[in-house]
Short mmCIF file of C-alpha atoms in Angstrom, two decimals:
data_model
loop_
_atom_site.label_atom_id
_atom_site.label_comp_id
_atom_site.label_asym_id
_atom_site.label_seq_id
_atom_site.Cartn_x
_atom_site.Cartn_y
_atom_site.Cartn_z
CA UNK A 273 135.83 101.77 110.04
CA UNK A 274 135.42 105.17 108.72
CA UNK A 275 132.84 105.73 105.53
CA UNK A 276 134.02 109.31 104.93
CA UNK A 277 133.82 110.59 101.63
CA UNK A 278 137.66 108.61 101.34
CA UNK A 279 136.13 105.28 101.87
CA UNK A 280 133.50 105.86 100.02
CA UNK A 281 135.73 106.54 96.97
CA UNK A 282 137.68 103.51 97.68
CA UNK A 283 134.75 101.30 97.83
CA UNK A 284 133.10 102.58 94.45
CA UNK A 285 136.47 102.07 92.54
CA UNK A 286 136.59 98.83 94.14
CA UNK A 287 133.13 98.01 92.81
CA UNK A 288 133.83 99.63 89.51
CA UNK A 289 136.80 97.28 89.25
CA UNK A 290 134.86 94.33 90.10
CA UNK A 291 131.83 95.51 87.79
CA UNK A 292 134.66 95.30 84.38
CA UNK A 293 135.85 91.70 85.98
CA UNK A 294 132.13 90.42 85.64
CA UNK A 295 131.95 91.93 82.75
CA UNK A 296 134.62 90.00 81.31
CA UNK A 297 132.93 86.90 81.82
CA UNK A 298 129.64 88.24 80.61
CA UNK A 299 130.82 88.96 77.54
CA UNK A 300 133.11 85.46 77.51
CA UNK A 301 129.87 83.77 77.20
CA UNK A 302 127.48 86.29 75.41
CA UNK A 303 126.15 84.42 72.80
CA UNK A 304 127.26 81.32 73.02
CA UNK A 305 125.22 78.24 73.70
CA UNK A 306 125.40 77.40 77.75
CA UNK A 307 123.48 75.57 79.89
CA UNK A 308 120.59 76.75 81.60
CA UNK A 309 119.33 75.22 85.28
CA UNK A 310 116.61 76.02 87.54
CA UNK A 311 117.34 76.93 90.97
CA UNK A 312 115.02 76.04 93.72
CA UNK A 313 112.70 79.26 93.12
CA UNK A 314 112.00 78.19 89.61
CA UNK A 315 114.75 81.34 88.72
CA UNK A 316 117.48 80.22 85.61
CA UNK A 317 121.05 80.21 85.94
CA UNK A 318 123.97 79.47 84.16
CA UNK A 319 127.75 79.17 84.02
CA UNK A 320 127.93 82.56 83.93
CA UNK A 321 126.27 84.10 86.60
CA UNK A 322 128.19 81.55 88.78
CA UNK A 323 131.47 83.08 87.14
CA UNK A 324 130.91 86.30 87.06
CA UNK A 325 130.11 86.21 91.15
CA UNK A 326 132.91 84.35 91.78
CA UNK A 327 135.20 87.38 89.76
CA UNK A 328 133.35 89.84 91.76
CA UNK A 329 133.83 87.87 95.14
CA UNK A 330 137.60 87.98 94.28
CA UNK A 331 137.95 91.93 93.31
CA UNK A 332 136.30 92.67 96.60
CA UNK A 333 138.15 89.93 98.79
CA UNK A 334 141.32 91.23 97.70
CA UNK A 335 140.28 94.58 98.75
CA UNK A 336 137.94 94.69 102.06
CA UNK A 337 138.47 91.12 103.52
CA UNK A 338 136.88 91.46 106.69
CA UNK A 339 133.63 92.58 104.75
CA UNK A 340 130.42 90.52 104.52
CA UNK A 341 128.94 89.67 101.34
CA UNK A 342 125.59 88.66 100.37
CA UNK A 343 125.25 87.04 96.34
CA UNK A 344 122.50 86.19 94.33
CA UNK A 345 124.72 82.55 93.36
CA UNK A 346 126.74 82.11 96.44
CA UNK A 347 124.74 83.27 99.41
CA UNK A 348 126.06 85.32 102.09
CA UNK A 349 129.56 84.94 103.90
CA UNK A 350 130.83 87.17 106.90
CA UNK A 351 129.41 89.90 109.01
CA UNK A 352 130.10 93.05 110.77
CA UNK A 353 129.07 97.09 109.61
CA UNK A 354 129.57 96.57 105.42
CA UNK A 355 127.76 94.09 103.42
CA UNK A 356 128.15 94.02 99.75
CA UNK A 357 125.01 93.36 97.50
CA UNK A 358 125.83 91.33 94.75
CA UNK A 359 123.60 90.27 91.35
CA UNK A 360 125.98 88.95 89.14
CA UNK A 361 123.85 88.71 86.41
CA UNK A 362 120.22 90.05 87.03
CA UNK A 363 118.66 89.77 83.32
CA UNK A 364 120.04 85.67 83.33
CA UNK A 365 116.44 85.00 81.07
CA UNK A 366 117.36 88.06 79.04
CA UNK A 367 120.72 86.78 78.18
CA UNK A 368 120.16 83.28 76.97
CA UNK A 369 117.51 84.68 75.09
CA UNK A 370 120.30 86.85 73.81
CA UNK A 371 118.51 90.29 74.35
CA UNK A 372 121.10 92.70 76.10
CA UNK A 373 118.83 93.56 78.69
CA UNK A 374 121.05 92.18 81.60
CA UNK A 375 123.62 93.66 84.41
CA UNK A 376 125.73 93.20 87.02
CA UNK A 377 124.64 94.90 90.14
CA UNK A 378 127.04 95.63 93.05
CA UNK A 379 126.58 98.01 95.92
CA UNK A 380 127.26 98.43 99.55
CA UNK A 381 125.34 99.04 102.99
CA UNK A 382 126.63 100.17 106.19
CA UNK A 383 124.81 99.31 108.93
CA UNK A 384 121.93 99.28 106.50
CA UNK A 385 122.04 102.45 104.61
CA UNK A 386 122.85 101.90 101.16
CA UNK A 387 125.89 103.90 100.46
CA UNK A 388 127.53 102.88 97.31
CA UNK A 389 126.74 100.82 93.89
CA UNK A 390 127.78 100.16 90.27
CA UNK A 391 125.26 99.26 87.63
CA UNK A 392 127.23 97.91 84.35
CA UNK A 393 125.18 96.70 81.50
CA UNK A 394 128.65 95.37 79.15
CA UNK A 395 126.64 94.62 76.20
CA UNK A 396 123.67 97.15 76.61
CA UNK A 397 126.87 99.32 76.80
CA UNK A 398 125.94 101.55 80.06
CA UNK A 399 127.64 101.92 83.27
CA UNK A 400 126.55 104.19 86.26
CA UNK A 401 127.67 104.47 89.65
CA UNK A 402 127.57 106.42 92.44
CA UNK A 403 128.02 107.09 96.36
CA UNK A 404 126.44 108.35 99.11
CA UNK A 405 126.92 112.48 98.61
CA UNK A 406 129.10 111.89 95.67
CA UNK A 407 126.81 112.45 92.77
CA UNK A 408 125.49 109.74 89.64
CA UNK A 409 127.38 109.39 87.29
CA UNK A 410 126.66 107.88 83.19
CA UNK A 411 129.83 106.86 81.84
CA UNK A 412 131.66 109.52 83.57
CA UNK A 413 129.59 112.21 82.85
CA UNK A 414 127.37 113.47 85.85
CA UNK A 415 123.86 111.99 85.56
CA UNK A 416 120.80 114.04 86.78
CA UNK A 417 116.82 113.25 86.80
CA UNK A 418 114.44 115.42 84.74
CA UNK A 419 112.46 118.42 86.90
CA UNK A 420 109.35 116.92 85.67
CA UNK A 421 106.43 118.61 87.93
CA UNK A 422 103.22 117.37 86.49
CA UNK A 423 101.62 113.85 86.04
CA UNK A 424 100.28 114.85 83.05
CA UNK A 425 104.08 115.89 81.23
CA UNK A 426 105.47 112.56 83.11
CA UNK A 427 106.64 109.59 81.12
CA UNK A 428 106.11 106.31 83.36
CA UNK A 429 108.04 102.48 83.17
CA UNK A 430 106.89 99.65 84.33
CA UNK A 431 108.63 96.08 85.02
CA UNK A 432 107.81 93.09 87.41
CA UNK A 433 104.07 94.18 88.21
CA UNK A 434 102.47 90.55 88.41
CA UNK A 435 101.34 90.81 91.95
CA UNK A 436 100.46 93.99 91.64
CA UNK A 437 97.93 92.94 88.96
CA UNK A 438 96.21 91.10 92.19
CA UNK A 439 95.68 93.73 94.47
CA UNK A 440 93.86 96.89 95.24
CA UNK A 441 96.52 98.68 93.99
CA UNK A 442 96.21 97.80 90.41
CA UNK A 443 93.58 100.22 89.62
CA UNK A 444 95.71 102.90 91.00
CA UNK A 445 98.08 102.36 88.53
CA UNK A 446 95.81 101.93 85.97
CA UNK A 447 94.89 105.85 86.95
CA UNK A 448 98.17 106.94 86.85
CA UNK A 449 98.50 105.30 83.29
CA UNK A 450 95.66 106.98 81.90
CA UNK A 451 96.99 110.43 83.74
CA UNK A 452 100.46 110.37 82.61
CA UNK A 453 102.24 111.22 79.49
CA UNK A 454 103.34 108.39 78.43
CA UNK A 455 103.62 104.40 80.05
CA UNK A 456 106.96 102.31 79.05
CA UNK A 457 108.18 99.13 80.26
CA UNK A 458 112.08 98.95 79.98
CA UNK A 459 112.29 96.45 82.74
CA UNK A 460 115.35 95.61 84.55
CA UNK A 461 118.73 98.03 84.90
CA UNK A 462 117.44 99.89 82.05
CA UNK A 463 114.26 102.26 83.12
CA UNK A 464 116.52 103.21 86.14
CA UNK A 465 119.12 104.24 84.34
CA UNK A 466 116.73 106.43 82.31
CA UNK A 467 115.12 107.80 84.97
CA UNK A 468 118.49 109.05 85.96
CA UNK A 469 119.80 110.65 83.41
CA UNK A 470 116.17 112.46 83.15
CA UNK A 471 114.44 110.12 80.18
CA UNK A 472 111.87 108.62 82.58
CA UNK A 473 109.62 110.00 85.38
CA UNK A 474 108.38 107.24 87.13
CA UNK A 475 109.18 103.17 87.36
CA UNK A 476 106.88 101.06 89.27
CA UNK A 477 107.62 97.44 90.17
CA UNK A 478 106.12 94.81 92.80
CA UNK A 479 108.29 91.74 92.17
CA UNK A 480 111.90 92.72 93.12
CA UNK A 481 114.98 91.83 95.90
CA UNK A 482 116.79 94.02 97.03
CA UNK A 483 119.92 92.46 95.05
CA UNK A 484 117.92 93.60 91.67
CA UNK A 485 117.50 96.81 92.97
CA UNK A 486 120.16 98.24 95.82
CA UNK A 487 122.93 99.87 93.31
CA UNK A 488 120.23 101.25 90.86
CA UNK A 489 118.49 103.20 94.55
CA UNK A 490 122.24 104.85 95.44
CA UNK A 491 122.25 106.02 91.76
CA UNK A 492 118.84 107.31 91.67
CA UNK A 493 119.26 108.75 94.42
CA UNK A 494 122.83 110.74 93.65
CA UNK A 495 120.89 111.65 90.61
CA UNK A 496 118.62 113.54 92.35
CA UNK A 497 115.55 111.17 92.55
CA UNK A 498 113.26 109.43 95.07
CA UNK A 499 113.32 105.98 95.52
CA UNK A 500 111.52 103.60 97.86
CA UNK A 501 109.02 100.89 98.25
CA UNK A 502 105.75 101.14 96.91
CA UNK A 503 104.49 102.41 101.19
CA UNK A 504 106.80 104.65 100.46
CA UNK A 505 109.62 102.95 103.34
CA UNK A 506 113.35 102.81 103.28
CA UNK A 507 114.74 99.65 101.47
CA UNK A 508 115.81 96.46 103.44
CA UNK A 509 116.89 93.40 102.93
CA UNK A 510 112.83 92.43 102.53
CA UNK A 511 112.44 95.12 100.13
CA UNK A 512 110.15 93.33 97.55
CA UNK A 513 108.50 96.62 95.31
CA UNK A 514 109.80 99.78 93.85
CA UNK A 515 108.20 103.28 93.63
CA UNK A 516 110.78 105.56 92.19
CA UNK A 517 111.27 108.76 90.14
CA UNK A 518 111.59 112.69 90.17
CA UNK A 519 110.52 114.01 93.16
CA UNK A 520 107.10 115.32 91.98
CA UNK A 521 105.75 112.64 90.60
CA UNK A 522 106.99 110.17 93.32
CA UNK A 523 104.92 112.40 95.39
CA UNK A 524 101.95 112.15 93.49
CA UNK A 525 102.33 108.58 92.88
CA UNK A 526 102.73 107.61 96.90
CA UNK A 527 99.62 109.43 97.31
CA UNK A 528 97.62 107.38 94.94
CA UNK A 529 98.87 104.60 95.96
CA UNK A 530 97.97 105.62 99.70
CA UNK A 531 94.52 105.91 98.77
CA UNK A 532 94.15 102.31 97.24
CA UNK A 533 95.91 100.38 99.66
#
């Protein structure tokens, strides 16, 4: 199958769509009490993350049924070129703490590129999306990072950095802390969707998969930003770390962190 700039298209409206059925359910249970279970890695769920991947499953069923698809509830099903990504609700701890600090994630590789995703954030009340050569886009409205060329002008986020705290790596980032602007720590959809739209430099994680992370790189990306792992390597399926921002001060950053490894 083709992934011209048709397909592409296709596939992002399909995600789109089945980024508003999720979204439905989110907000179905927002606020309300449900019950919360631990999954074998110690990670919550609830009612809704299961519903809100089995909405998804069904948007893109209906539309590319020969299609594999891999989900944070459900697991993976099928195979071939095109495997959708699927975090139905990554922020679960967020949301039955009732912060609005969770999204639903959905994006798609061929033959492991990364070529489309949809980041929708119902009650944060932010969508992006974007494909491969198509451009980010906020809402609509064309989303592009900031031209940010010096460390010391760069505002930086951080999120999951716990292992990072026990490596040599730590005092690298400690460096670029005390170099930078500014240091955040939106966490989650949100410091990528700043960095896109230019209100961020930098975010640095270490405890990620690549279902947390594989719509928010396509967007980045579109946007005009750099985003890998924290060696500075393409994403996979292992992808466990982020490095990601304007192109600058990714630069700078990878370098550091180069040093210190």
């Amino acid at each position: 199958m083709s992934v011209d700039a048709a397909f592409l298209d296709r596939a992002l409206a399909t995600a789109r769509e089945a980024a508003g059925a999720a979204a439905e359910v989110l907000r179905h249970y927002w606020r309300r009490e449900v019950q919360v279970e631990l999954k074998a890695d110690a990670t919550p769920v609830t009612v809704a993350d299961r519903e809100a991947e089995a909405a998804i499953r069904a948007v893109l069923r209906a539309a590319f049924p020969d299609h594999a698809i891999y989900g944070e509830e459900l697991g993976r099903d099928g195979g071939g070129d095109f495997l959708w990504l699927v975090d139905p609700l990554d922020g679960t701890k967020s949301f039955v703490r009732r912060t609005p600090f969770f999204s639903t994630q959905i994006a798609l590789m061929h033959r492991g590129a990364l070529v489309a995703g949809v980041s929708c954030a119902p009650v944060y009340g932010e969508t992006m999306w974007a494909r491969a050569g198509g451009g980010a886009f906020l809402d609509g409205v064309r989303a592009q990072v900031a031209d940010t060329r010096e460390l010391a002008q760069a505002s930086l986020s951080t999120g999951n950095v716990k292992t990072l705290t026990a490596g040599p790596r730590w005092a690298a980032l400690g460096a670029l802390i005390r170099d930078s602007n500014r240091i955040r720590g939106y966490g989650d959809f949100c410091h990528y969707h700043l960095l896109a739209r230019g209100g961020l430099d930098l975010v640095i994680e270490s405890d990620v998969n690549i279902l947390d992370i594989a719509a928010l790189a396509v967007i980045v990306r579109e946007a005009g930003g750099v985003f890998t792992d924290l060696d500075g390597r393409e994403l996979s399926p292992d992808t466990t770390s982020v490095l990601a921002g304007v192109p600058a001060i990714h630069a700078e950053a990878l370098r550091r962190f180069a040093r210190s490894a």
